[in-house]
């Protein structure tokens, strides 16, 4: 009896047209966002060296002084140096935004991981609670929670993290529900690995791919939320330098022609949010360009096996040799 004909090797796929341009675009976005954020971090780190005035130091010579002289960007209605306060406010805004998003990622990912992997009544309960929480507009919920907890740096971190955690919980839950059905996860469970080991080694690394893309974008939104709360008087306590509070304090001065009290903090806030947005968009473009296989490999997931050797040619007259199917 003749041996069965070997299966012919499939054709090699050509590179996707435009993939190189997509990677270049993603690299440009990443570079632009990184440069903007690096400048903001440097300004925050070296704020005491870049200004001769303290953020709460009052110049007895006068208030609302125009830019120039000893005050690069003038003074506000309280006689405080605007340039110094803008630089020191970067510490507050960036610190609160990054800390809040980090807390939201940790708490939301933990909830989504447990709900998505275990499923059952626990999954239903957590998702219904998140539905109730997300039924209200995010900023309105932030206003309510901030009014209940009060101002202060710690409370603002908790407020912003609380209103952002449900989004991460849903993202990670959806990924965990897909990952738990993969063969390598089932093999790990069959081999006797405990639930925590499976979650930590296999499910969690393969469920964080969308989180890496959303987190930078979320940092920009967190800064806008902080600025909005401070603008409404629910932010950091006065006279702490914070961009939203500075914009609120100088809003009436702009109408009178004293633009320097609120325009500089607004521009710094805009630039920082733009930096986070460019960084997030760059990560999203790169993930779309590389594809899911590369994203899984970058997240610690199973990597595709390299192609094996080509099949030997079939005997003369066979399907493999002639290309004619039977």
Tab-separated table of C-alpha atoms in Angstrom:
chain	number	residue	atom	x	y	z
A	1	UNK	CA	0.000	0.000	0.000
A	2	UNK	CA	1.488	3.328	-1.046
A	3	UNK	CA	2.113	5.904	1.702
A	4	UNK	CA	-0.261	8.895	1.790
A	5	UNK	CA	0.753	11.943	-0.144
A	6	UNK	CA	2.353	14.643	2.020
A	7	UNK	CA	0.447	17.879	2.491
A	8	UNK	CA	1.993	20.629	0.378
A	9	UNK	CA	3.425	23.620	2.190
A	10	UNK	CA	1.260	26.718	2.120
A	11	UNK	CA	2.339	29.865	0.288
A	12	UNK	CA	4.344	32.496	2.101
A	13	UNK	CA	2.392	35.619	2.923
A	14	UNK	CA	3.680	38.887	1.538
A	15	UNK	CA	4.283	41.773	3.952
A	16	UNK	CA	1.281	43.975	4.551
A	17	UNK	CA	1.427	47.048	2.377
A	18	UNK	CA	1.937	50.215	4.365
A	19	UNK	CA	3.111	48.435	7.510
A	20	UNK	CA	6.398	50.328	7.442
A	21	UNK	CA	4.552	53.641	7.219
A	22	UNK	CA	2.324	52.637	10.116
A	23	UNK	CA	5.332	51.874	12.258
A	24	UNK	CA	6.914	55.194	11.348
A	25	UNK	CA	3.737	57.043	12.272
A	26	UNK	CA	3.534	55.217	15.597
A	27	UNK	CA	7.184	55.990	16.312
A	28	UNK	CA	6.581	59.666	15.574
A	29	UNK	CA	3.643	59.794	17.970
A	30	UNK	CA	5.601	58.010	20.676
A	31	UNK	CA	8.605	60.294	20.238
A	32	UNK	CA	6.507	63.478	20.288
A	33	UNK	CA	4.586	62.458	23.386
A	34	UNK	CA	7.723	61.309	25.173
A	35	UNK	CA	9.530	64.597	24.485
A	36	UNK	CA	6.622	66.695	25.757
A	37	UNK	CA	6.253	64.622	28.911
A	38	UNK	CA	10.016	64.597	29.482
A	39	UNK	CA	10.049	68.401	29.388
A	40	UNK	CA	7.141	68.523	31.838
A	41	UNK	CA	8.904	66.131	34.217
A	42	UNK	CA	12.139	68.123	33.997
A	43	UNK	CA	10.256	71.347	34.706
A	44	UNK	CA	8.666	69.750	37.761
A	45	UNK	CA	11.936	68.258	38.987
A	46	UNK	CA	14.015	71.423	38.635
A	47	UNK	CA	11.304	73.953	39.502
A	48	UNK	CA	13.225	75.398	42.498
A	49	UNK	CA	16.269	75.988	40.276
A	50	UNK	CA	14.335	77.585	37.415
A	51	UNK	CA	12.727	80.331	39.489
A	52	UNK	CA	14.029	82.636	42.180
A	53	UNK	CA	10.632	82.810	43.866
A	54	UNK	CA	8.833	80.163	45.885
A	55	UNK	CA	5.389	78.966	44.753
A	56	UNK	CA	3.658	80.623	47.725
A	57	UNK	CA	6.075	83.511	48.224
A	58	UNK	CA	4.418	86.930	48.010
A	59	UNK	CA	6.160	89.929	46.465
A	60	UNK	CA	5.333	92.944	48.632
A	61	UNK	CA	6.143	95.281	45.729
A	62	UNK	CA	2.770	94.729	44.113
A	63	UNK	CA	0.146	92.409	42.687
A	64	UNK	CA	-0.866	91.650	39.116
A	65	UNK	CA	2.514	92.841	37.842
A	66	UNK	CA	2.916	92.245	34.083
A	67	UNK	CA	5.577	89.859	32.751
A	68	UNK	CA	9.117	91.161	32.887
A	69	UNK	CA	11.743	92.160	35.377
A	70	UNK	CA	11.974	89.885	38.399
A	71	UNK	CA	8.810	88.041	37.370
A	72	UNK	CA	9.124	86.250	34.040
A	73	UNK	CA	5.350	85.717	33.734
A	74	UNK	CA	4.224	88.432	36.116
A	75	UNK	CA	2.355	87.985	39.395
A	76	UNK	CA	-1.199	86.993	40.266
A	77	UNK	CA	-3.785	88.803	42.351
A	78	UNK	CA	-2.037	87.667	45.535
A	79	UNK	CA	1.397	88.866	44.422
A	80	UNK	CA	2.757	85.349	43.811
A	81	UNK	CA	5.120	84.664	40.922
A	82	UNK	CA	3.188	82.992	38.089
A	83	UNK	CA	6.256	81.330	36.534
A	84	UNK	CA	7.236	79.695	39.807
A	85	UNK	CA	3.707	78.515	40.500
A	86	UNK	CA	3.304	77.069	36.998
A	87	UNK	CA	6.497	75.034	37.384
A	88	UNK	CA	5.685	73.798	40.888
A	89	UNK	CA	2.118	72.972	39.820
A	90	UNK	CA	3.556	70.402	37.407
A	91	UNK	CA	4.627	68.362	40.436
A	92	UNK	CA	1.105	68.353	41.831
A	93	UNK	CA	-0.760	67.687	38.585
A	94	UNK	CA	1.568	65.034	37.207
A	95	UNK	CA	1.955	63.341	40.580
A	96	UNK	CA	-1.764	63.123	41.306
A	97	UNK	CA	-2.647	61.999	37.760
A	98	UNK	CA	-0.030	59.241	37.578
A	99	UNK	CA	-0.733	58.017	41.123
A	100	UNK	CA	-4.489	57.954	40.505
A	101	UNK	CA	-4.180	56.031	37.235
A	102	UNK	CA	-1.740	53.569	38.819
A	103	UNK	CA	-4.198	52.938	41.654
A	104	UNK	CA	-7.059	52.572	39.172
A	105	UNK	CA	-5.063	50.064	37.106
A	106	UNK	CA	-4.149	47.975	40.154
A	107	UNK	CA	-7.619	47.886	41.683
A	108	UNK	CA	-9.560	47.607	38.431
A	109	UNK	CA	-7.275	44.932	36.993
A	110	UNK	CA	-7.532	42.854	40.164
A	111	UNK	CA	-11.330	42.959	40.076
A	112	UNK	CA	-11.503	42.221	36.356
A	113	UNK	CA	-8.993	39.384	36.622
A	114	UNK	CA	-10.895	37.614	39.393
A	115	UNK	CA	-14.294	38.176	37.776
A	116	UNK	CA	-13.192	37.119	34.303
A	117	UNK	CA	-11.279	34.000	35.334
A	118	UNK	CA	-13.604	32.635	38.020
A	119	UNK	CA	-16.890	33.699	36.422
A	120	UNK	CA	-20.139	32.544	37.997
A	121	UNK	CA	-22.076	34.525	40.574
A	122	UNK	CA	-19.014	36.568	41.569
A	123	UNK	CA	-18.614	37.801	38.010
A	124	UNK	CA	-22.305	38.697	37.794
A	125	UNK	CA	-22.230	40.534	41.130
A	126	UNK	CA	-19.137	42.602	40.315
A	127	UNK	CA	-20.393	43.512	36.855
A	128	UNK	CA	-23.783	44.624	38.158
A	129	UNK	CA	-22.079	46.832	40.742
A	130	UNK	CA	-19.934	48.364	38.018
A	131	UNK	CA	-23.045	48.924	35.886
A	132	UNK	CA	-24.606	50.930	38.700
A	133	UNK	CA	-21.419	52.920	39.238
A	134	UNK	CA	-20.980	53.675	35.535
A	135	UNK	CA	-24.609	54.689	35.056
A	136	UNK	CA	-23.622	58.219	36.101
A	137	UNK	CA	-21.359	60.546	34.078
A	138	UNK	CA	-17.771	60.138	35.186
A	139	UNK	CA	-17.101	63.761	36.086
A	140	UNK	CA	-20.404	64.045	37.957
A	141	UNK	CA	-19.432	60.983	39.984
A	142	UNK	CA	-16.036	62.561	40.658
A	143	UNK	CA	-17.753	65.729	41.874
A	144	UNK	CA	-19.993	63.789	44.247
A	145	UNK	CA	-17.187	61.675	45.694
A	146	UNK	CA	-14.866	64.685	46.021
A	147	UNK	CA	-17.583	66.611	47.848
A	148	UNK	CA	-18.017	63.698	50.260
A	149	UNK	CA	-14.324	63.081	50.892
A	150	UNK	CA	-13.140	66.678	50.765
A	151	UNK	CA	-10.041	68.157	49.157
A	152	UNK	CA	-6.436	67.190	49.664
A	153	UNK	CA	-3.911	65.309	47.578
A	154	UNK	CA	-4.692	61.855	48.969
A	155	UNK	CA	-8.447	62.242	48.575
A	156	UNK	CA	-8.062	63.485	45.005
A	157	UNK	CA	-5.984	60.432	44.113
A	158	UNK	CA	-8.692	58.201	45.583
A	159	UNK	CA	-11.492	60.067	43.792
A	160	UNK	CA	-9.877	59.939	40.351
A	161	UNK	CA	-8.836	56.305	40.804
A	162	UNK	CA	-12.323	55.335	41.938
A	163	UNK	CA	-14.052	56.728	38.860
A	164	UNK	CA	-11.499	55.168	36.485
A	165	UNK	CA	-11.154	51.687	37.997
A	166	UNK	CA	-14.393	50.280	36.446
A	167	UNK	CA	-13.060	50.815	32.919
A	168	UNK	CA	-9.937	48.779	33.670
A	169	UNK	CA	-12.005	46.104	35.382
A	170	UNK	CA	-14.105	45.614	32.252
A	171	UNK	CA	-11.079	45.592	29.950
A	172	UNK	CA	-9.179	43.000	31.975
A	173	UNK	CA	-12.312	40.905	32.546
A	174	UNK	CA	-12.943	40.639	28.811
A	175	UNK	CA	-9.334	39.632	28.173
A	176	UNK	CA	-9.277	37.143	31.064
A	177	UNK	CA	-12.421	35.407	29.807
A	178	UNK	CA	-10.680	34.816	26.475
A	179	UNK	CA	-7.296	33.841	27.901
A	180	UNK	CA	-8.706	31.257	30.304
A	181	UNK	CA	-9.932	29.188	27.334
A	182	UNK	CA	-6.518	29.006	25.667
A	183	UNK	CA	-4.780	25.604	25.580
A	184	UNK	CA	-1.702	26.635	27.551
A	185	UNK	CA	-3.877	27.876	30.438
A	186	UNK	CA	-5.903	24.660	30.463
A	187	UNK	CA	-2.662	22.671	30.367
A	188	UNK	CA	-1.347	24.592	33.366
A	189	UNK	CA	-4.527	23.854	35.316
A	190	UNK	CA	-4.403	20.186	34.320
A	191	UNK	CA	-0.789	19.911	35.470
A	192	UNK	CA	-1.851	20.894	38.984
A	193	UNK	CA	-0.987	24.605	39.132
A	194	UNK	CA	-2.982	26.552	41.696
A	195	UNK	CA	-5.411	29.315	40.820
A	196	UNK	CA	-3.099	32.094	41.986
A	197	UNK	CA	-0.185	30.649	40.022
A	198	UNK	CA	-2.259	30.411	36.844
A	199	UNK	CA	-3.555	33.943	37.280
A	200	UNK	CA	-0.118	35.408	37.950
A	201	UNK	CA	1.910	33.492	35.354
A	202	UNK	CA	-0.487	33.153	32.457
A	203	UNK	CA	-3.761	35.064	32.682
A	204	UNK	CA	-2.556	38.413	34.039
A	205	UNK	CA	0.337	39.012	31.582
A	206	UNK	CA	-1.902	38.194	28.622
A	207	UNK	CA	-4.767	40.387	29.859
A	208	UNK	CA	-2.871	43.670	30.235
A	209	UNK	CA	-2.283	44.480	26.560
A	210	UNK	CA	-5.196	46.965	26.245
A	211	UNK	CA	-4.355	48.455	29.640
A	212	UNK	CA	-0.936	49.545	28.380
A	213	UNK	CA	-2.617	51.514	25.616
A	214	UNK	CA	-5.407	53.066	27.676
A	215	UNK	CA	-3.348	54.083	30.733
A	216	UNK	CA	-1.416	56.977	29.100
A	217	UNK	CA	-4.624	58.358	27.587
A	218	UNK	CA	-6.258	58.018	30.985
A	219	UNK	CA	-3.472	60.065	32.606
A	220	UNK	CA	-4.422	63.009	30.401
A	221	UNK	CA	-8.072	62.618	31.330
A	222	UNK	CA	-7.096	62.425	35.009
A	223	UNK	CA	-5.274	65.754	34.715
A	224	UNK	CA	-8.366	67.347	33.174
A	225	UNK	CA	-10.521	65.913	35.960
A	226	UNK	CA	-8.157	67.303	38.583
A	227	UNK	CA	-8.164	70.697	36.883
A	228	UNK	CA	-11.967	70.667	36.725
A	229	UNK	CA	-12.308	69.801	40.400
A	230	UNK	CA	-9.818	72.509	41.354
A	231	UNK	CA	-11.602	75.015	39.118
A	232	UNK	CA	-14.801	74.317	41.067
A	233	UNK	CA	-13.069	74.604	44.440
A	234	UNK	CA	-12.868	70.865	45.180
A	235	UNK	CA	-9.181	70.412	44.419
A	236	UNK	CA	-5.995	70.923	46.372
A	237	UNK	CA	-6.132	73.391	49.271
A	238	UNK	CA	-5.176	77.016	48.700
A	239	UNK	CA	-2.485	78.303	48.180
A	240	UNK	CA	-1.004	75.091	46.749
A	241	UNK	CA	0.119	75.630	43.162
A	242	UNK	CA	-2.133	73.683	40.789
A	243	UNK	CA	-2.975	74.481	37.178
A	244	UNK	CA	-6.751	74.214	37.497
A	245	UNK	CA	-6.816	76.400	40.601
A	246	UNK	CA	-4.592	78.980	38.884
A	247	UNK	CA	-6.911	79.082	35.873
A	248	UNK	CA	-9.903	79.561	38.164
A	249	UNK	CA	-8.180	82.321	40.136
A	250	UNK	CA	-7.159	84.253	37.024
A	251	UNK	CA	-10.280	83.720	34.907
A	252	UNK	CA	-11.668	87.166	35.693
A	253	UNK	CA	-8.295	88.799	35.015
A	254	UNK	CA	-8.317	87.664	31.375
A	255	UNK	CA	-11.413	89.767	30.697
A	256	UNK	CA	-9.576	92.767	32.122
A	257	UNK	CA	-6.574	92.139	29.864
A	258	UNK	CA	-4.331	90.489	32.473
A	259	UNK	CA	-3.877	87.267	30.531
A	260	UNK	CA	-0.710	86.120	32.291
A	261	UNK	CA	-2.500	84.918	35.414
A	262	UNK	CA	-4.404	82.073	33.735
A	263	UNK	CA	-3.105	81.562	30.178
A	264	UNK	CA	0.318	80.073	31.152
A	265	UNK	CA	-1.146	77.385	33.436
A	266	UNK	CA	-3.714	76.604	30.754
A	267	UNK	CA	-0.991	76.144	28.143
A	268	UNK	CA	1.058	73.909	30.449
A	269	UNK	CA	-2.032	71.807	31.158
A	270	UNK	CA	-2.816	71.565	27.448
A	271	UNK	CA	0.749	70.516	26.603
A	272	UNK	CA	0.826	67.814	29.280
A	273	UNK	CA	-2.519	66.353	28.226
A	274	UNK	CA	-1.346	66.439	24.606
A	275	UNK	CA	1.817	64.557	25.579
A	276	UNK	CA	-0.150	61.776	27.247
A	277	UNK	CA	-2.556	61.637	24.294
A	278	UNK	CA	0.251	61.328	21.746
A	279	UNK	CA	1.913	58.636	23.830
A	280	UNK	CA	-1.304	56.641	24.097
A	281	UNK	CA	-2.121	57.031	20.405
A	282	UNK	CA	1.401	55.936	19.514
A	283	UNK	CA	1.069	52.794	21.601
A	284	UNK	CA	-2.297	52.083	20.002
A	285	UNK	CA	-0.901	52.524	16.484
A	286	UNK	CA	2.066	50.309	17.273
A	287	UNK	CA	-0.173	47.576	18.684
A	288	UNK	CA	-2.365	47.725	15.573
A	289	UNK	CA	0.682	47.611	13.282
A	290	UNK	CA	2.455	44.738	15.018
A	291	UNK	CA	-0.697	42.663	15.329
A	292	UNK	CA	-2.028	40.478	18.129
A	293	UNK	CA	0.781	37.915	17.929
A	294	UNK	CA	3.456	40.515	18.622
A	295	UNK	CA	1.327	42.076	21.324
A	296	UNK	CA	0.969	38.710	23.034
A	297	UNK	CA	4.701	38.104	22.793
A	298	UNK	CA	5.411	41.519	24.288
A	299	UNK	CA	3.038	40.851	27.165
A	300	UNK	CA	4.704	37.623	28.198
A	301	UNK	CA	2.197	35.383	26.460
A	302	UNK	CA	2.962	32.342	24.348
A	303	UNK	CA	5.065	33.136	21.306
A	304	UNK	CA	4.327	31.502	17.958
A	305	UNK	CA	6.612	28.595	17.066
A	306	UNK	CA	9.139	29.157	14.270
A	307	UNK	CA	8.247	27.565	10.936
A	308	UNK	CA	9.484	23.998	10.505
A	309	UNK	CA	11.440	22.616	7.566
A	310	UNK	CA	9.596	22.395	4.249
A	311	UNK	CA	7.842	19.149	3.415
A	312	UNK	CA	9.725	16.814	1.066
A	313	UNK	CA	8.473	16.757	-2.503
A	314	UNK	CA	5.925	14.055	-3.277
A	315	UNK	CA	6.491	11.257	-5.735
A	316	UNK	CA	6.065	11.877	-9.406
A	317	UNK	CA	2.438	12.002	-10.434
A	318	UNK	CA	1.172	12.529	-6.887
A	319	UNK	CA	-0.938	15.458	-5.709
A	320	UNK	CA	2.084	17.096	-4.092
A	321	UNK	CA	4.199	16.702	-7.194
A	322	UNK	CA	1.655	17.769	-9.776
A	323	UNK	CA	-0.309	20.297	-7.716
A	324	UNK	CA	-3.538	18.494	-8.671
A	325	UNK	CA	-5.827	17.560	-5.797
A	326	UNK	CA	-7.415	14.175	-5.574
